[in-house]
JSON list of C-alpha atoms in Angstrom, two decimals:
[
{"chain": "A", "resi": 1, "resn": "UNK", "atom": "CA", "xyz": [33.56, 14.66, 22.58]},
{"chain": "A", "resi": 2, "resn": "UNK", "atom": "CA", "xyz": [33.64, 11.73, 24.62]},
{"chain": "A", "resi": 3, "resn": "UNK", "atom": "CA", "xyz": [34.09, 13.44, 28.10]},
{"chain": "A", "resi": 4, "resn": "UNK", "atom": "CA", "xyz": [30.91, 13.52, 29.58]},
{"chain": "A", "resi": 5, "resn": "UNK", "atom": "CA", "xyz": [31.05, 16.75, 30.71]},
{"chain": "A", "resi": 6, "resn": "UNK", "atom": "CA", "xyz": [31.65, 17.69, 27.25]},
{"chain": "A", "resi": 7, "resn": "UNK", "atom": "CA", "xyz": [28.43, 16.17, 25.81]},
{"chain": "A", "resi": 8, "resn": "UNK", "atom": "CA", "xyz": [26.14, 17.84, 28.39]},
{"chain": "A", "resi": 9, "resn": "UNK", "atom": "CA", "xyz": [27.34, 21.05, 27.46]},
{"chain": "A", "resi": 10, "resn": "UNK", "atom": "CA", "xyz": [26.62, 20.02, 24.01]},
{"chain": "A", "resi": 11, "resn": "UNK", "atom": "CA", "xyz": [22.97, 19.29, 24.51]},
{"chain": "A", "resi": 12, "resn": "UNK", "atom": "CA", "xyz": [22.21, 21.73, 27.00]},
{"chain": "A", "resi": 13, "resn": "UNK", "atom": "CA", "xyz": [20.30, 24.29, 24.40]},
{"chain": "A", "resi": 14, "resn": "UNK", "atom": "CA", "xyz": [18.00, 21.06, 23.63]},
{"chain": "A", "resi": 15, "resn": "UNK", "atom": "CA", "xyz": [17.65, 20.19, 27.42]},
{"chain": "A", "resi": 16, "resn": "UNK", "atom": "CA", "xyz": [16.72, 23.69, 27.58]},
{"chain": "A", "resi": 17, "resn": "UNK", "atom": "CA", "xyz": [14.30, 23.82, 24.44]},
{"chain": "A", "resi": 18, "resn": "UNK", "atom": "CA", "xyz": [12.79, 20.59, 26.14]},
{"chain": "A", "resi": 19, "resn": "UNK", "atom": "CA", "xyz": [12.02, 22.41, 29.90]},
{"chain": "A", "resi": 20, "resn": "UNK", "atom": "CA", "xyz": [10.90, 25.29, 28.05]},
{"chain": "A", "resi": 21, "resn": "UNK", "atom": "CA", "xyz": [8.64, 23.10, 26.01]},
{"chain": "A", "resi": 22, "resn": "UNK", "atom": "CA", "xyz": [6.88, 21.09, 28.60]},
{"chain": "A", "resi": 23, "resn": "UNK", "atom": "CA", "xyz": [3.70, 20.11, 29.19]},
{"chain": "A", "resi": 24, "resn": "UNK", "atom": "CA", "xyz": [2.91, 18.62, 32.74]},
{"chain": "A", "resi": 25, "resn": "UNK", "atom": "CA", "xyz": [-0.22, 17.58, 31.47]},
{"chain": "A", "resi": 26, "resn": "UNK", "atom": "CA", "xyz": [0.25, 15.69, 28.65]},
{"chain": "A", "resi": 27, "resn": "UNK", "atom": "CA", "xyz": [3.87, 14.47, 30.10]},
{"chain": "A", "resi": 28, "resn": "UNK", "atom": "CA", "xyz": [1.12, 12.20, 32.58]},
{"chain": "A", "resi": 29, "resn": "UNK", "atom": "CA", "xyz": [-1.00, 11.42, 30.04]},
{"chain": "A", "resi": 30, "resn": "UNK", "atom": "CA", "xyz": [2.41, 9.88, 28.27]},
{"chain": "A", "resi": 31, "resn": "UNK", "atom": "CA", "xyz": [3.65, 8.35, 31.40]},
{"chain": "A", "resi": 32, "resn": "UNK", "atom": "CA", "xyz": [0.20, 6.37, 32.27]},
{"chain": "A", "resi": 33, "resn": "UNK", "atom": "CA", "xyz": [0.08, 5.40, 28.42]},
{"chain": "A", "resi": 34, "resn": "UNK", "atom": "CA", "xyz": [3.87, 3.77, 29.04]},
{"chain": "A", "resi": 35, "resn": "UNK", "atom": "CA", "xyz": [2.41, 2.28, 32.29]},
{"chain": "A", "resi": 36, "resn": "UNK", "atom": "CA", "xyz": [4.80, 4.47, 34.77]},
{"chain": "A", "resi": 37, "resn": "UNK", "atom": "CA", "xyz": [7.66, 3.23, 33.09]},
{"chain": "A", "resi": 38, "resn": "UNK", "atom": "CA", "xyz": [9.12, 6.17, 31.84]},
{"chain": "A", "resi": 39, "resn": "UNK", "atom": "CA", "xyz": [9.43, 10.23, 32.94]},
{"chain": "A", "resi": 40, "resn": "UNK", "atom": "CA", "xyz": [8.15, 12.59, 30.07]},
{"chain": "A", "resi": 41, "resn": "UNK", "atom": "CA", "xyz": [8.60, 16.29, 29.22]},
{"chain": "A", "resi": 42, "resn": "UNK", "atom": "CA", "xyz": [5.12, 15.89, 27.44]},
{"chain": "A", "resi": 43, "resn": "UNK", "atom": "CA", "xyz": [6.38, 17.14, 23.67]},
{"chain": "A", "resi": 44, "resn": "UNK", "atom": "CA", "xyz": [4.34, 15.87, 20.85]},
{"chain": "A", "resi": 45, "resn": "UNK", "atom": "CA", "xyz": [6.37, 14.09, 18.26]},
{"chain": "A", "resi": 46, "resn": "UNK", "atom": "CA", "xyz": [6.45, 16.85, 15.95]},
{"chain": "A", "resi": 47, "resn": "UNK", "atom": "CA", "xyz": [7.15, 19.28, 18.47]},
{"chain": "A", "resi": 48, "resn": "UNK", "atom": "CA", "xyz": [10.26, 17.51, 19.63]},
{"chain": "A", "resi": 49, "resn": "UNK", "atom": "CA", "xyz": [10.96, 16.45, 15.52]},
{"chain": "A", "resi": 50, "resn": "UNK", "atom": "CA", "xyz": [11.12, 19.90, 14.88]},
{"chain": "A", "resi": 51, "resn": "UNK", "atom": "CA", "xyz": [13.12, 20.91, 18.52]},
{"chain": "A", "resi": 52, "resn": "UNK", "atom": "CA", "xyz": [15.30, 18.20, 17.56]},
{"chain": "A", "resi": 53, "resn": "UNK", "atom": "CA", "xyz": [16.17, 19.48, 13.54]},
{"chain": "A", "resi": 54, "resn": "UNK", "atom": "CA", "xyz": [16.87, 23.23, 15.09]},
{"chain": "A", "resi": 55, "resn": "UNK", "atom": "CA", "xyz": [19.28, 22.23, 17.65]},
{"chain": "A", "resi": 56, "resn": "UNK", "atom": "CA", "xyz": [21.18, 19.58, 15.23]},
{"chain": "A", "resi": 57, "resn": "UNK", "atom": "CA", "xyz": [21.47, 22.91, 12.14]},
{"chain": "A", "resi": 58, "resn": "UNK", "atom": "CA", "xyz": [22.64, 25.28, 15.75]},
{"chain": "A", "resi": 59, "resn": "UNK", "atom": "CA", "xyz": [24.99, 22.90, 16.76]},
{"chain": "A", "resi": 60, "resn": "UNK", "atom": "CA", "xyz": [26.21, 20.50, 14.34]},
{"chain": "A", "resi": 61, "resn": "UNK", "atom": "CA", "xyz": [25.58, 16.98, 13.82]},
{"chain": "A", "resi": 62, "resn": "UNK", "atom": "CA", "xyz": [28.53, 14.96, 16.39]},
{"chain": "A", "resi": 63, "resn": "UNK", "atom": "CA", "xyz": [31.64, 13.22, 14.70]},
{"chain": "A", "resi": 64, "resn": "UNK", "atom": "CA", "xyz": [32.02, 9.20, 13.69]},
{"chain": "A", "resi": 65, "resn": "UNK", "atom": "CA", "xyz": [33.95, 8.84, 16.72]},
{"chain": "A", "resi": 66, "resn": "UNK", "atom": "CA", "xyz": [30.96, 10.26, 19.11]},
{"chain": "A", "resi": 67, "resn": "UNK", "atom": "CA", "xyz": [28.69, 8.08, 18.44]},
{"chain": "A", "resi": 68, "resn": "UNK", "atom": "CA", "xyz": [28.57, 5.48, 21.19]},
{"chain": "A", "resi": 69, "resn": "UNK", "atom": "CA", "xyz": [29.00, 8.02, 23.92]},
{"chain": "A", "resi": 70, "resn": "UNK", "atom": "CA", "xyz": [26.33, 10.10, 22.62]},
{"chain": "A", "resi": 71, "resn": "UNK", "atom": "CA", "xyz": [24.15, 7.30, 22.01]},
{"chain": "A", "resi": 72, "resn": "UNK", "atom": "CA", "xyz": [24.62, 6.17, 25.44]},
{"chain": "A", "resi": 73, "resn": "UNK", "atom": "CA", "xyz": [24.36, 9.47, 26.85]},
{"chain": "A", "resi": 74, "resn": "UNK", "atom": "CA", "xyz": [20.78, 9.90, 25.33]},
{"chain": "A", "resi": 75, "resn": "UNK", "atom": "CA", "xyz": [20.27, 6.71, 26.63]},
{"chain": "A", "resi": 76, "resn": "UNK", "atom": "CA", "xyz": [20.95, 7.36, 30.04]},
{"chain": "A", "resi": 77, "resn": "UNK", "atom": "CA", "xyz": [18.39, 10.44, 30.99]},
{"chain": "A", "resi": 78, "resn": "UNK", "atom": "CA", "xyz": [15.11, 9.99, 32.49]},
{"chain": "A", "resi": 79, "resn": "UNK", "atom": "CA", "xyz": [12.66, 11.21, 30.09]},
{"chain": "A", "resi": 80, "resn": "UNK", "atom": "CA", "xyz": [11.84, 9.04, 27.42]},
{"chain": "A", "resi": 81, "resn": "UNK", "atom": "CA", "xyz": [12.53, 11.88, 24.79]},
{"chain": "A", "resi": 82, "resn": "UNK", "atom": "CA", "xyz": [16.12, 11.76, 25.31]},
{"chain": "A", "resi": 83, "resn": "UNK", "atom": "CA", "xyz": [15.44, 7.91, 23.74]},
{"chain": "A", "resi": 84, "resn": "UNK", "atom": "CA", "xyz": [13.48, 8.77, 20.86]},
{"chain": "A", "resi": 85, "resn": "UNK", "atom": "CA", "xyz": [16.11, 11.66, 20.12]},
{"chain": "A", "resi": 86, "resn": "UNK", "atom": "CA", "xyz": [18.37, 8.59, 20.10]},
{"chain": "A", "resi": 87, "resn": "UNK", "atom": "CA", "xyz": [16.34, 6.55, 17.88]},
{"chain": "A", "resi": 88, "resn": "UNK", "atom": "CA", "xyz": [16.10, 9.59, 15.37]},
{"chain": "A", "resi": 89, "resn": "UNK", "atom": "CA", "xyz": [20.69, 10.27, 15.54]},
{"chain": "A", "resi": 90, "resn": "UNK", "atom": "CA", "xyz": [21.26, 6.58, 14.99]},
{"chain": "A", "resi": 91, "resn": "UNK", "atom": "CA", "xyz": [19.47, 6.80, 11.69]},
{"chain": "A", "resi": 92, "resn": "UNK", "atom": "CA", "xyz": [21.72, 10.14, 10.75]},
{"chain": "A", "resi": 93, "resn": "UNK", "atom": "CA", "xyz": [24.27, 7.86, 12.07]},
{"chain": "A", "resi": 94, "resn": "UNK", "atom": "CA", "xyz": [23.30, 4.36, 9.73]},
{"chain": "A", "resi": 95, "resn": "UNK", "atom": "CA", "xyz": [25.82, 5.17, 6.93]},
{"chain": "A", "resi": 96, "resn": "UNK", "atom": "CA", "xyz": [28.66, 4.95, 9.65]},
{"chain": "A", "resi": 97, "resn": "UNK", "atom": "CA", "xyz": [28.02, 1.82, 11.63]},
{"chain": "A", "resi": 98, "resn": "UNK", "atom": "CA", "xyz": [30.94, -0.65, 11.77]},
{"chain": "A", "resi": 99, "resn": "UNK", "atom": "CA", "xyz": [31.01, -4.12, 12.47]},
{"chain": "A", "resi": 100, "resn": "UNK", "atom": "CA", "xyz": [30.94, -3.22, 16.12]},
{"chain": "A", "resi": 101, "resn": "UNK", "atom": "CA", "xyz": [28.11, -1.22, 16.67]},
{"chain": "A", "resi": 102, "resn": "UNK", "atom": "CA", "xyz": [26.44, -4.25, 17.61]},
{"chain": "A", "resi": 103, "resn": "UNK", "atom": "CA", "xyz": [27.60, -4.31, 21.16]},
{"chain": "A", "resi": 104, "resn": "UNK", "atom": "CA", "xyz": [25.73, -0.40, 21.05]},
{"chain": "A", "resi": 105, "resn": "UNK", "atom": "CA", "xyz": [22.75, -2.12, 19.57]},
{"chain": "A", "resi": 106, "resn": "UNK", "atom": "CA", "xyz": [22.83, -4.36, 21.91]},
{"chain": "A", "resi": 107, "resn": "UNK", "atom": "CA", "xyz": [22.90, -2.45, 24.91]},
{"chain": "A", "resi": 108, "resn": "UNK", "atom": "CA", "xyz": [20.06, -0.21, 23.89]},
{"chain": "A", "resi": 109, "resn": "UNK", "atom": "CA", "xyz": [17.86, -3.18, 23.18]},
{"chain": "A", "resi": 110, "resn": "UNK", "atom": "CA", "xyz": [18.35, -4.06, 26.68]},
{"chain": "A", "resi": 111, "resn": "UNK", "atom": "CA", "xyz": [18.86, -0.77, 28.58]},
{"chain": "A", "resi": 112, "resn": "UNK", "atom": "CA", "xyz": [15.66, 1.16, 29.14]},
{"chain": "A", "resi": 113, "resn": "UNK", "atom": "CA", "xyz": [13.66, -1.45, 27.51]},
{"chain": "A", "resi": 114, "resn": "UNK", "atom": "CA", "xyz": [10.10, -1.19, 26.13]},
{"chain": "A", "resi": 115, "resn": "UNK", "atom": "CA", "xyz": [8.15, -1.77, 22.66]},
{"chain": "A", "resi": 116, "resn": "UNK", "atom": "CA", "xyz": [8.35, 1.69, 21.75]},
{"chain": "A", "resi": 117, "resn": "UNK", "atom": "CA", "xyz": [12.37, 1.49, 21.62]},
{"chain": "A", "resi": 118, "resn": "UNK", "atom": "CA", "xyz": [13.01, -1.60, 20.69]},
{"chain": "A", "resi": 119, "resn": "UNK", "atom": "CA", "xyz": [10.89, -2.62, 17.70]},
{"chain": "A", "resi": 120, "resn": "UNK", "atom": "CA", "xyz": [12.70, 0.75, 16.21]},
{"chain": "A", "resi": 121, "resn": "UNK", "atom": "CA", "xyz": [16.29, -0.59, 17.25]},
{"chain": "A", "resi": 122, "resn": "UNK", "atom": "CA", "xyz": [14.78, -4.23, 15.63]},
{"chain": "A", "resi": 123, "resn": "UNK", "atom": "CA", "xyz": [13.80, -3.32, 12.71]},
{"chain": "A", "resi": 124, "resn": "UNK", "atom": "CA", "xyz": [15.57, 0.17, 11.60]},
{"chain": "A", "resi": 125, "resn": "UNK", "atom": "CA", "xyz": [18.91, -0.91, 13.52]},
{"chain": "A", "resi": 126, "resn": "UNK", "atom": "CA", "xyz": [19.38, -4.42, 13.92]},
{"chain": "A", "resi": 127, "resn": "UNK", "atom": "CA", "xyz": [17.70, -5.43, 11.01]},
{"chain": "A", "resi": 128, "resn": "UNK", "atom": "CA", "xyz": [20.57, -2.96, 8.65]},
{"chain": "A", "resi": 129, "resn": "UNK", "atom": "CA", "xyz": [23.65, -4.26, 10.64]},
{"chain": "A", "resi": 130, "resn": "UNK", "atom": "CA", "xyz": [22.74, -7.65, 10.21]},
{"chain": "A", "resi": 131, "resn": "UNK", "atom": "CA", "xyz": [22.04, -6.69, 6.46]},
{"chain": "A", "resi": 132, "resn": "UNK", "atom": "CA", "xyz": [25.43, -5.18, 6.72]},
{"chain": "A", "resi": 133, "resn": "UNK", "atom": "CA", "xyz": [27.34, -8.19, 7.88]},
{"chain": "A", "resi": 134, "resn": "UNK", "atom": "CA", "xyz": [25.51, -10.88, 7.02]},
{"chain": "A", "resi": 135, "resn": "UNK", "atom": "CA", "xyz": [28.40, -13.41, 8.68]},
{"chain": "A", "resi": 136, "resn": "UNK", "atom": "CA", "xyz": [27.72, -11.38, 11.84]},
{"chain": "A", "resi": 137, "resn": "UNK", "atom": "CA", "xyz": [24.31, -12.33, 11.69]},
{"chain": "A", "resi": 138, "resn": "UNK", "atom": "CA", "xyz": [24.85, -15.92, 11.25]},
{"chain": "A", "resi": 139, "resn": "UNK", "atom": "CA", "xyz": [27.26, -16.22, 14.13]},
{"chain": "A", "resi": 140, "resn": "UNK", "atom": "CA", "xyz": [25.45, -13.95, 16.50]},
{"chain": "A", "resi": 141, "resn": "UNK", "atom": "CA", "xyz": [21.57, -14.99, 16.09]},
{"chain": "A", "resi": 142, "resn": "UNK", "atom": "CA", "xyz": [22.08, -18.62, 17.38]},
{"chain": "A", "resi": 143, "resn": "UNK", "atom": "CA", "xyz": [22.83, -16.77, 20.67]},
{"chain": "A", "resi": 144, "resn": "UNK", "atom": "CA", "xyz": [20.10, -13.79, 20.07]},
{"chain": "A", "resi": 145, "resn": "UNK", "atom": "CA", "xyz": [17.25, -15.85, 19.31]},
{"chain": "A", "resi": 146, "resn": "UNK", "atom": "CA", "xyz": [17.73, -18.02, 22.83]},
{"chain": "A", "resi": 147, "resn": "UNK", "atom": "CA", "xyz": [18.93, -15.01, 25.29]},
{"chain": "A", "resi": 148, "resn": "UNK", "atom": "CA", "xyz": [17.28, -15.04, 28.37]},
{"chain": "A", "resi": 149, "resn": "UNK", "atom": "CA", "xyz": [16.72, -11.16, 27.74]},
{"chain": "A", "resi": 150, "resn": "UNK", "atom": "CA", "xyz": [12.72, -11.33, 26.25]},
{"chain": "A", "resi": 151, "resn": "UNK", "atom": "CA", "xyz": [13.79, -7.72, 24.79]},
{"chain": "A", "resi": 152, "resn": "UNK", "atom": "CA", "xyz": [16.58, -9.41, 23.03]},
{"chain": "A", "resi": 153, "resn": "UNK", "atom": "CA", "xyz": [14.37, -12.27, 21.48]},
{"chain": "A", "resi": 154, "resn": "UNK", "atom": "CA", "xyz": [11.83, -9.71, 20.15]},
{"chain": "A", "resi": 155, "resn": "UNK", "atom": "CA", "xyz": [14.50, -8.05, 18.21]},
{"chain": "A", "resi": 156, "resn": "UNK", "atom": "CA", "xyz": [15.15, -11.40, 17.08]},
{"chain": "A", "resi": 157, "resn": "UNK", "atom": "CA", "xyz": [11.73, -11.78, 15.49]},
{"chain": "A", "resi": 158, "resn": "UNK", "atom": "CA", "xyz": [11.47, -8.48, 14.17]},
{"chain": "A", "resi": 159, "resn": "UNK", "atom": "CA", "xyz": [15.05, -7.55, 12.56]},
{"chain": "A", "resi": 160, "resn": "UNK", "atom": "CA", "xyz": [13.40, -8.86, 9.31]},
{"chain": "A", "resi": 161, "resn": "UNK", "atom": "CA", "xyz": [10.60, -6.94, 9.66]},
{"chain": "A", "resi": 162, "resn": "UNK", "atom": "CA", "xyz": [11.33, -4.57, 6.76]},
{"chain": "A", "resi": 163, "resn": "UNK", "atom": "CA", "xyz": [13.21, -6.86, 4.32]},
{"chain": "A", "resi": 164, "resn": "UNK", "atom": "CA", "xyz": [9.41, -7.34, 2.64]},
{"chain": "A", "resi": 165, "resn": "UNK", "atom": "CA", "xyz": [10.48, -10.16, -0.45]},
{"chain": "A", "resi": 166, "resn": "UNK", "atom": "CA", "xyz": [13.80, -9.88, 0.56]},
{"chain": "A", "resi": 167, "resn": "UNK", "atom": "CA", "xyz": [13.41, -11.33, 4.11]},
{"chain": "A", "resi": 168, "resn": "UNK", "atom": "CA", "xyz": [15.03, -14.88, 4.76]},
{"chain": "A", "resi": 169, "resn": "UNK", "atom": "CA", "xyz": [11.28, -17.00, 5.26]},
{"chain": "A", "resi": 170, "resn": "UNK", "atom": "CA", "xyz": [13.20, -20.40, 6.35]},
{"chain": "A", "resi": 171, "resn": "UNK", "atom": "CA", "xyz": [15.08, -18.59, 8.67]},
{"chain": "A", "resi": 172, "resn": "UNK", "atom": "CA", "xyz": [12.22, -16.72, 10.34]},
{"chain": "A", "resi": 173, "resn": "UNK", "atom": "CA", "xyz": [10.56, -19.59, 10.22]},
{"chain": "A", "resi": 174, "resn": "UNK", "atom": "CA", "xyz": [12.99, -21.10, 12.57]},
{"chain": "A", "resi": 175, "resn": "UNK", "atom": "CA", "xyz": [12.97, -17.83, 14.91]},
{"chain": "A", "resi": 176, "resn": "UNK", "atom": "CA", "xyz": [9.59, -17.83, 15.25]},
{"chain": "A", "resi": 177, "resn": "UNK", "atom": "CA", "xyz": [9.12, -21.42, 16.16]},
{"chain": "A", "resi": 178, "resn": "UNK", "atom": "CA", "xyz": [12.06, -21.11, 18.80]},
{"chain": "A", "resi": 179, "resn": "UNK", "atom": "CA", "xyz": [10.20, -18.56, 20.84]},
{"chain": "A", "resi": 180, "resn": "UNK", "atom": "CA", "xyz": [6.58, -20.80, 20.90]},
{"chain": "A", "resi": 181, "resn": "UNK", "atom": "CA", "xyz": [5.29, -21.90, 24.04]},
{"chain": "A", "resi": 182, "resn": "UNK", "atom": "CA", "xyz": [5.90, -18.21, 25.39]},
{"chain": "A", "resi": 183, "resn": "UNK", "atom": "CA", "xyz": [4.14, -17.23, 27.89]},
{"chain": "A", "resi": 184, "resn": "UNK", "atom": "CA", "xyz": [5.12, -13.23, 27.20]},
{"chain": "A", "resi": 185, "resn": "UNK", "atom": "CA", "xyz": [2.36, -11.45, 25.65]},
{"chain": "A", "resi": 186, "resn": "UNK", "atom": "CA", "xyz": [5.48, -9.45, 23.28]},
{"chain": "A", "resi": 187, "resn": "UNK", "atom": "CA", "xyz": [6.73, -12.51, 22.32]},
{"chain": "A", "resi": 188, "resn": "UNK", "atom": "CA", "xyz": [3.59, -14.06, 21.20]},
{"chain": "A", "resi": 189, "resn": "UNK", "atom": "CA", "xyz": [3.08, -10.47, 20.00]},
{"chain": "A", "resi": 190, "resn": "UNK", "atom": "CA", "xyz": [6.16, -10.25, 17.99]},
{"chain": "A", "resi": 191, "resn": "UNK", "atom": "CA", "xyz": [5.33, -13.62, 16.39]},
{"chain": "A", "resi": 192, "resn": "UNK", "atom": "CA", "xyz": [2.28, -12.66, 14.69]},
{"chain": "A", "resi": 193, "resn": "UNK", "atom": "CA", "xyz": [3.18, -9.08, 13.72]},
{"chain": "A", "resi": 194, "resn": "UNK", "atom": "CA", "xyz": [5.92, -10.63, 12.57]},
{"chain": "A", "resi": 195, "resn": "UNK", "atom": "CA", "xyz": [3.56, -13.32, 10.48]},
{"chain": "A", "resi": 196, "resn": "UNK", "atom": "CA", "xyz": [1.10, -10.37, 9.40]},
{"chain": "A", "resi": 197, "resn": "UNK", "atom": "CA", "xyz": [3.52, -8.51, 7.33]},
{"chain": "A", "resi": 198, "resn": "UNK", "atom": "CA", "xyz": [5.12, -11.81, 5.39]},
{"chain": "A", "resi": 199, "resn": "UNK", "atom": "CA", "xyz": [1.20, -12.31, 4.91]},
{"chain": "A", "resi": 200, "resn": "UNK", "atom": "CA", "xyz": [1.39, -8.66, 2.81]},
{"chain": "A", "resi": 201, "resn": "UNK", "atom": "CA", "xyz": [3.60, -10.14, 0.29]},
{"chain": "A", "resi": 202, "resn": "UNK", "atom": "CA", "xyz": [3.50, -14.52, 0.79]},
{"chain": "A", "resi": 203, "resn": "UNK", "atom": "CA", "xyz": [-0.15, -15.03, 2.52]},
{"chain": "A", "resi": 204, "resn": "UNK", "atom": "CA", "xyz": [0.10, -18.53, 1.35]},
{"chain": "A", "resi": 205, "resn": "UNK", "atom": "CA", "xyz": [3.46, -19.26, 3.12]},
{"chain": "A", "resi": 206, "resn": "UNK", "atom": "CA", "xyz": [1.59, -17.62, 6.02]},
{"chain": "A", "resi": 207, "resn": "UNK", "atom": "CA", "xyz": [-1.57, -19.90, 6.30]},
{"chain": "A", "resi": 208, "resn": "UNK", "atom": "CA", "xyz": [0.95, -22.99, 5.63]},
{"chain": "A", "resi": 209, "resn": "UNK", "atom": "CA", "xyz": [2.97, -21.95, 8.76]},
{"chain": "A", "resi": 210, "resn": "UNK", "atom": "CA", "xyz": [-0.16, -21.33, 10.92]},
{"chain": "A", "resi": 211, "resn": "UNK", "atom": "CA", "xyz": [-1.34, -24.94, 9.45]},
{"chain": "A", "resi": 212, "resn": "UNK", "atom": "CA", "xyz": [1.82, -26.48, 10.45]},
{"chain": "A", "resi": 213, "resn": "UNK", "atom": "CA", "xyz": [2.56, -25.38, 13.61]},
{"chain": "A", "resi": 214, "resn": "UNK", "atom": "CA", "xyz": [0.03, -25.97, 16.01]},
{"chain": "A", "resi": 215, "resn": "UNK", "atom": "CA", "xyz": [2.32, -24.66, 19.53]},
{"chain": "A", "resi": 216, "resn": "UNK", "atom": "CA", "xyz": [0.91, -20.82, 18.08]},
{"chain": "A", "resi": 217, "resn": "UNK", "atom": "CA", "xyz": [-0.36, -19.03, 20.68]},
{"chain": "A", "resi": 218, "resn": "UNK", "atom": "CA", "xyz": [-4.02, -17.13, 19.58]},
{"chain": "A", "resi": 219, "resn": "UNK", "atom": "CA", "xyz": [-3.06, -14.30, 20.09]},
{"chain": "A", "resi": 220, "resn": "UNK", "atom": "CA", "xyz": [0.13, -14.95, 17.44]},
{"chain": "A", "resi": 221, "resn": "UNK", "atom": "CA", "xyz": [-2.72, -16.25, 14.70]},
{"chain": "A", "resi": 222, "resn": "UNK", "atom": "CA", "xyz": [-5.16, -13.41, 15.35]},
{"chain": "A", "resi": 223, "resn": "UNK", "atom": "CA", "xyz": [-1.91, -10.72, 14.44]},
{"chain": "A", "resi": 224, "resn": "UNK", "atom": "CA", "xyz": [-1.40, -12.89, 11.60]},
{"chain": "A", "resi": 225, "resn": "UNK", "atom": "CA", "xyz": [-4.06, -12.93, 10.19]},
{"chain": "A", "resi": 226, "resn": "UNK", "atom": "CA", "xyz": [-5.33, -9.29, 11.14]},
{"chain": "A", "resi": 227, "resn": "UNK", "atom": "CA", "xyz": [-3.68, -7.58, 7.74]},
{"chain": "A", "resi": 228, "resn": "UNK", "atom": "CA", "xyz": [-5.29, -10.13, 5.35]},
{"chain": "A", "resi": 229, "resn": "UNK", "atom": "CA", "xyz": [-8.91, -10.43, 7.16]},
{"chain": "A", "resi": 230, "resn": "UNK", "atom": "CA", "xyz": [-8.77, -6.63, 6.97]},
{"chain": "A", "resi": 231, "resn": "UNK", "atom": "CA", "xyz": [-7.70, -5.88, 3.13]},
{"chain": "A", "resi": 232, "resn": "UNK", "atom": "CA", "xyz": [-9.61, -9.05, 1.57]}
]
């Protein structure tokens, strides 16, 4: 099914469902929330997920050899609901990811890039991929953390987000320090978010990091302490 026409035909029932359920009023609101970066059909998440589930029950799940072509197709569609479907399909494909899937992840992170997809790709995609292939992480992380694309750098900051107590704190500290001094809201927010998650299991480490890191932005500090201040 790697042929584009075959993939187009496969997704035709899903496309018809999206069009039938489209809500122009909600679509406009969603586009505005995303600062006009993407078009929308206007489907709430539960409605979209129900449509996805019914479609996959009827059409069947793609074969492993079609994974990359399917995800690429979903990412190339103009409406954002297609990328959300892509994220959900990617998770269902997780058990069959090979080492080469890292190239697909990089491509998805650097195309149609915004926080709503990149954060998911980082914590659920990159985090799982590099956990499965630790040597790949060691080889690629030094380049990723200094990539010219800010979304790639944000992904490296967040890839350990779901690791909880298994997080490599020394590695995370190194990643965060290499991103200090950025003028990007998305980088500084991600630094704070990373520290906030760590504070749930190791608040003392976070306090020590803040004290020993004078270049930390005010935004990152606020985000880092937000969870602890709320729950203590």
